[in-house]
Coordinates of C-alpha atoms in Angstrom, one line a residue:
M1 CA -8.3 -29.4 -6.2
E2 CA -10.6 -32.3 -4.8
L3 CA -12.7 -34.1 -7.3
Q4 CA -16.6 -33.6 -7.1
L5 CA -18.5 -36.5 -7.9
D6 CA -22.4 -37.2 -8.0
P7 CA -23.7 -39.9 -5.6
A8 CA -24.3 -42.2 -8.3
W9 CA -20.8 -42.1 -9.6
S10 CA -19.4 -42.6 -6.1
R11 CA -21.5 -45.7 -5.8
A12 CA -20.5 -46.9 -9.1
L13 CA -16.8 -46.6 -8.6
V14 CA -17.0 -48.4 -5.1
A15 CA -18.8 -51.3 -6.6
F16 CA -15.9 -51.1 -9.7
D17 CA -13.4 -51.3 -7.3
R18 CA -14.8 -54.0 -5.4
T19 CA -14.9 -56.3 -8.8
L20 CA -11.1 -55.5 -9.7
K21 CA -10.2 -56.3 -6.6
A22 CA -12.2 -59.8 -6.3
R23 CA -10.6 -60.3 -10.0
G24 CA -7.2 -60.2 -8.3
M25 CA -6.2 -57.1 -9.7
A26 CA -2.9 -55.4 -8.4
E27 CA -3.7 -52.6 -6.2
K28 CA -1.2 -50.4 -8.2
T29 CA -3.5 -51.2 -11.1
R30 CA -6.8 -50.6 -9.4
R31 CA -5.4 -47.3 -8.0
A32 CA -4.7 -46.1 -11.7
Y33 CA -8.1 -47.2 -12.9
G34 CA -9.7 -45.6 -9.8
V35 CA -8.1 -42.3 -10.7
D36 CA -9.1 -42.2 -14.5
L37 CA -12.4 -43.2 -13.9
E38 CA -12.9 -40.3 -11.0
Q39 CA -11.6 -37.7 -13.9
L40 CA -14.4 -39.3 -16.0
G41 CA -17.0 -39.1 -13.2
S42 CA -15.7 -35.3 -12.2
W43 CA -16.5 -34.2 -15.6
A44 CA -19.9 -35.9 -15.8
S45 CA -20.9 -34.8 -12.7
A46 CA -20.2 -31.2 -13.6
R47 CA -22.7 -31.9 -16.6
G48 CA -25.3 -33.6 -14.2
A49 CA -24.7 -36.8 -15.9
A50 CA -24.7 -40.0 -13.9
P51 CA -22.8 -43.3 -15.4
A52 CA -25.8 -44.6 -17.2
D53 CA -26.5 -41.3 -19.0
L54 CA -23.0 -41.0 -21.1
G55 CA -23.2 -42.0 -24.3
P56 CA -20.7 -42.7 -27.2
R57 CA -20.7 -39.1 -28.4
D58 CA -20.2 -37.8 -24.8
L59 CA -17.1 -40.3 -24.2
R60 CA -15.7 -38.9 -27.7
R61 CA -16.1 -35.4 -26.6
Y62 CA -14.4 -36.2 -23.2
A63 CA -11.7 -38.2 -24.9
A64 CA -11.4 -34.5 -27.1
V65 CA -10.9 -32.8 -23.9
L66 CA -8.2 -35.1 -22.7
S67 CA -6.5 -34.5 -26.3
E68 CA -6.9 -30.6 -26.3
G69 CA -5.7 -30.5 -22.3
G70 CA -2.4 -32.1 -23.6
R71 CA -2.6 -35.6 -22.7
S72 CA -0.7 -37.8 -24.8
K73 CA -2.4 -40.3 -27.1
T74 CA -1.2 -43.2 -24.9
T75 CA -2.4 -41.7 -22.0
V76 CA -6.2 -41.0 -24.0
A77 CA -6.0 -44.6 -24.9
R78 CA -5.1 -45.9 -21.4
K79 CA -8.0 -44.0 -19.7
L80 CA -10.5 -45.3 -22.7
A81 CA -9.4 -48.4 -21.8
A82 CA -10.4 -48.1 -18.3
I83 CA -13.5 -46.5 -19.1
R84 CA -14.4 -49.6 -21.5
T85 CA -13.6 -51.9 -18.4
F86 CA -15.7 -49.9 -16.3
Y87 CA -19.0 -49.8 -18.4
K88 CA -18.2 -53.6 -19.1
G89 CA -19.0 -54.0 -15.6
L90 CA -22.4 -52.0 -15.9
L91 CA -23.2 -54.0 -18.6
E92 CA -22.7 -57.0 -16.8
R93 CA -24.8 -56.1 -13.9
R94 CA -27.6 -55.1 -16.3
E95 CA -27.3 -51.3 -15.1
I96 CA -26.9 -50.2 -18.9
E97 CA -28.3 -52.0 -22.3
A98 CA -24.9 -51.4 -24.1
N99 CA -21.5 -50.4 -23.3
P100 CA -21.3 -46.9 -24.9
A101 CA -17.2 -47.0 -24.8
D102 CA -17.4 -50.1 -27.4
L103 CA -18.2 -47.3 -29.9
V104 CA -15.3 -45.0 -29.2
A105 CA -12.2 -45.7 -31.1
S106 CA -8.9 -45.2 -29.4
P107 CA -6.2 -42.9 -30.5
K108 CA -3.7 -44.5 -32.7
R109 CA -0.4 -44.7 -30.4
D110 CA 2.6 -43.1 -31.7
A111 CA 5.3 -45.6 -31.9
Y112 CA 7.6 -46.0 -29.0
L113 CA 10.9 -46.8 -29.2
P114 CA 12.6 -47.3 -26.1
R115 CA 16.0 -45.9 -25.2
V116 CA 18.7 -48.5 -25.6
L117 CA 22.3 -48.3 -24.4
K118 CA 25.2 -49.9 -26.5
P119 CA 26.7 -53.0 -24.9
G120 CA 30.0 -50.7 -24.1
E121 CA 28.2 -48.4 -22.1
V122 CA 26.5 -51.0 -19.8
A123 CA 29.9 -52.4 -19.5
E124 CA 31.6 -49.0 -18.7
M125 CA 28.7 -47.9 -16.3
L126 CA 29.0 -51.4 -14.4
E127 CA 32.9 -51.2 -14.1
R128 CA 32.5 -47.9 -12.8
I129 CA 31.1 -49.3 -9.7
P130 CA 33.6 -50.2 -7.3
A131 CA 33.6 -52.9 -4.7
G132 CA 35.0 -51.3 -1.4
T133 CA 31.8 -50.9 0.8
P134 CA 28.8 -53.0 1.2
L135 CA 26.5 -50.4 -0.7
E136 CA 29.0 -50.4 -3.8
L137 CA 28.8 -54.1 -3.3
R138 CA 25.0 -54.0 -3.2
D139 CA 24.8 -51.5 -6.0
R140 CA 27.1 -53.4 -8.2
A141 CA 25.2 -56.5 -7.7
L142 CA 21.9 -54.7 -8.4
F143 CA 22.6 -53.5 -11.6
E144 CA 24.7 -56.4 -12.9
L145 CA 21.6 -58.7 -12.0
A146 CA 19.3 -55.9 -13.8
Y147 CA 21.0 -55.9 -17.0
A148 CA 21.9 -59.8 -16.9
A149 CA 18.1 -60.8 -16.2
G150 CA 16.2 -57.9 -17.9
L151 CA 14.6 -57.4 -14.5
R152 CA 11.9 -54.5 -13.8
A153 CA 12.7 -52.4 -11.0
E154 CA 9.9 -53.8 -8.9
E155 CA 10.8 -57.3 -9.4
L156 CA 14.4 -56.5 -8.5
V157 CA 13.3 -55.2 -5.0
N158 CA 10.9 -57.9 -4.7
L159 CA 13.7 -60.7 -4.7
N160 CA 14.3 -62.6 -1.7
L161 CA 17.3 -64.7 -0.6
T162 CA 15.2 -68.0 -1.1
D163 CA 14.8 -66.7 -4.9
L164 CA 18.1 -67.6 -5.7
D165 CA 19.7 -70.8 -7.2
A166 CA 23.0 -70.3 -7.2
D167 CA 23.9 -73.8 -8.5
G168 CA 21.6 -73.5 -11.7
E169 CA 22.7 -69.7 -11.7
E170 CA 18.8 -68.7 -12.2
L171 CA 16.5 -67.0 -10.0
R172 CA 12.6 -67.2 -9.4
V173 CA 11.0 -63.8 -10.4
E174 CA 7.5 -62.6 -9.4
G175 CA 6.3 -60.4 -12.4
K176 CA 3.2 -58.4 -13.2
G177 CA 0.1 -60.1 -12.1
G178 CA 1.7 -62.3 -9.5
K179 CA 3.3 -64.7 -12.5
T180 CA 6.3 -66.3 -11.8
R181 CA 9.1 -66.7 -14.3
I182 CA 12.5 -68.6 -14.0
V183 CA 15.1 -66.3 -15.3
P184 CA 19.0 -67.2 -16.2
A185 CA 21.6 -65.1 -15.0
G186 CA 25.2 -65.0 -16.5
E187 CA 28.4 -65.6 -14.7
L188 CA 29.6 -62.0 -14.1
A189 CA 26.2 -61.2 -12.4
W190 CA 26.4 -64.1 -10.2
R191 CA 30.0 -63.6 -9.1
S192 CA 28.8 -59.9 -8.0
L193 CA 25.7 -61.4 -6.3
E194 CA 28.2 -63.6 -4.1
A195 CA 30.6 -60.8 -3.5
Y196 CA 27.8 -58.8 -2.1
L197 CA 26.3 -61.7 -0.1
D198 CA 29.8 -62.6 1.3
R199 CA 30.7 -59.0 2.3
G200 CA 28.3 -56.6 1.8
R201 CA 24.7 -57.9 2.9
T202 CA 26.1 -59.5 5.9
V203 CA 27.1 -55.8 7.2
L204 CA 23.7 -54.4 6.2
V205 CA 21.7 -57.1 7.7
N206 CA 23.1 -56.3 11.3
E207 CA 21.3 -52.6 11.0
A208 CA 18.1 -54.5 10.8
E209 CA 15.7 -54.5 13.6
R210 CA 14.1 -57.8 12.1
V211 CA 14.9 -60.8 10.3
E212 CA 14.8 -59.3 6.5
P213 CA 14.4 -61.6 3.6
A214 CA 15.0 -59.3 0.9
L215 CA 17.7 -59.8 -1.5
F216 CA 19.0 -56.1 -1.6
L217 CA 18.8 -54.2 1.6
S218 CA 19.1 -50.4 2.4
K219 CA 21.9 -49.1 4.9
S220 CA 19.4 -49.6 7.4
G221 CA 18.9 -53.4 6.6
R222 CA 15.5 -52.8 5.0
R223 CA 14.5 -53.8 1.7
L224 CA 15.1 -51.6 -1.3
S225 CA 12.2 -49.1 -2.6
T226 CA 11.9 -48.6 -6.6
S227 CA 12.9 -45.1 -6.0
D228 CA 16.0 -46.3 -4.3
V229 CA 17.1 -48.6 -7.6
R230 CA 16.3 -45.2 -9.5
R231 CA 18.4 -42.9 -7.3
R232 CA 21.4 -45.0 -7.1
L233 CA 21.3 -45.6 -10.9
R234 CA 21.5 -42.2 -11.6
V235 CA 24.6 -41.9 -9.4
W236 CA 26.4 -44.3 -11.3
T237 CA 25.3 -43.4 -14.7
R238 CA 26.6 -39.8 -14.1
R239 CA 29.9 -41.2 -13.1
A240 CA 30.1 -43.0 -16.2
A241 CA 29.1 -39.8 -18.0
L242 CA 26.0 -41.3 -19.9
A243 CA 23.4 -38.7 -20.9
H244 CA 20.4 -38.1 -19.1
G245 CA 17.4 -40.3 -18.8
V246 CA 18.9 -43.7 -18.0
S247 CA 16.6 -45.8 -15.8
P248 CA 16.0 -49.6 -14.8
H249 CA 14.0 -49.9 -17.5
T250 CA 16.5 -48.7 -20.0
L251 CA 18.8 -51.5 -18.6
R252 CA 16.0 -53.9 -19.3
H253 CA 15.5 -52.4 -23.0
S254 CA 18.8 -52.9 -23.4
F255 CA 18.9 -56.7 -22.3
A256 CA 16.1 -57.6 -24.7
T257 CA 17.8 -55.6 -27.6
H258 CA 21.2 -56.8 -27.2
L259 CA 19.8 -60.6 -27.1
L260 CA 17.7 -59.7 -30.4
E261 CA 21.0 -58.3 -31.7
G262 CA 22.7 -61.6 -31.0
G263 CA 20.3 -64.0 -32.7
A264 CA 17.8 -64.7 -29.9
D265 CA 14.4 -65.9 -30.8
L266 CA 11.9 -63.5 -29.9
R267 CA 9.9 -66.0 -28.1
A268 CA 12.6 -66.9 -25.7
I269 CA 12.9 -63.3 -25.1
Q270 CA 9.1 -62.9 -24.6
E271 CA 9.6 -65.6 -21.6
L272 CA 12.5 -64.1 -20.1
L273 CA 10.9 -60.7 -19.9
G274 CA 7.4 -62.2 -18.6
H275 CA 5.4 -60.3 -21.1
A276 CA 1.9 -61.8 -21.4
S277 CA 1.8 -60.8 -25.4
I278 CA 4.2 -61.3 -27.9
S279 CA 3.3 -57.9 -29.4
T280 CA 4.7 -56.1 -26.3
T281 CA 8.1 -58.0 -27.1
Q282 CA 7.9 -56.7 -31.0
T283 CA 8.8 -53.3 -29.6
Y284 CA 12.2 -54.3 -30.0
T285 CA 11.9 -55.6 -33.6
R286 CA 11.4 -52.0 -34.3
V287 CA 14.3 -50.9 -32.5
E288 CA 16.5 -53.2 -34.3
S289 CA 14.7 -52.0 -37.8
G290 CA 15.8 -48.3 -36.7
R291 CA 19.6 -49.4 -35.8
L292 CA 19.8 -51.0 -39.0
K293 CA 18.1 -48.2 -40.9
R294 CA 20.8 -46.0 -39.1
V295 CA 23.8 -48.4 -40.5
Y296 CA 22.4 -48.4 -43.7
A297 CA 22.1 -44.8 -44.3
N298 CA 25.6 -44.2 -42.9
S299 CA 27.2 -47.0 -44.9
H300 CA 25.8 -47.4 -48.4
P301 CA 27.1 -45.0 -50.9
R302 CA 23.6 -44.6 -52.3
A303 CA 21.2 -44.4 -49.1

């Protein structure tokens, strides 16, 4: 159903999106902010309230409506963050005298412990990918690299040939917000990449109608999409008889957790993952803590 917006909301949202674009915010993030604010605008418009009419009590009521509608604490917190940014812009343009969202507390988010595969599970899944066809060679290189370098799906598909430094066994990765980092990858990943480049990509690139700089190509010779990556991973996790729900991000979580278990410094893991804040990386300390508690409970005679 199309959202009905008061003209005042429509104008404010256009100005808000223009501001985000001028600040260099990624299009995907801008769209997410737009959706969140359109939902608030529709709710307010149905009550005859323009942006400047809403106060802290109204926004608390809106947050309660979201929660009662089954939205998770994380979703409500994210929407309130978008609303806070929106009203900050109105305040900067002196269209309001105070930011009403500053007086609305975000719900405390549930602790999120990402799923982590055991090293043996990762190895079994990777080793079940054969090296007979160009697509198999590509998939083996793709997921070896995903785990060896802890890359997001979007980072994987955005890799170009020029991002590889085979001599240094490292690659240049463009992460969130256009931030670039240099990431090492292990010998097994490079061996799989070399096999793919020699016997896989050369076949796939011949199917393209233009020169394609992408490292990982589809069967038609085009750059892979993130949905392609997720779909191919589902194929190989089924072959390895792993439980459902393994995603490219699972490999990234496993990469970080296995480094931590091996004694890597949290700051180093932060740099490798490309996290802007150490607090994001600290999620993995909770994963490690949870693992230690399970070991204790299963092993200590008086646990």
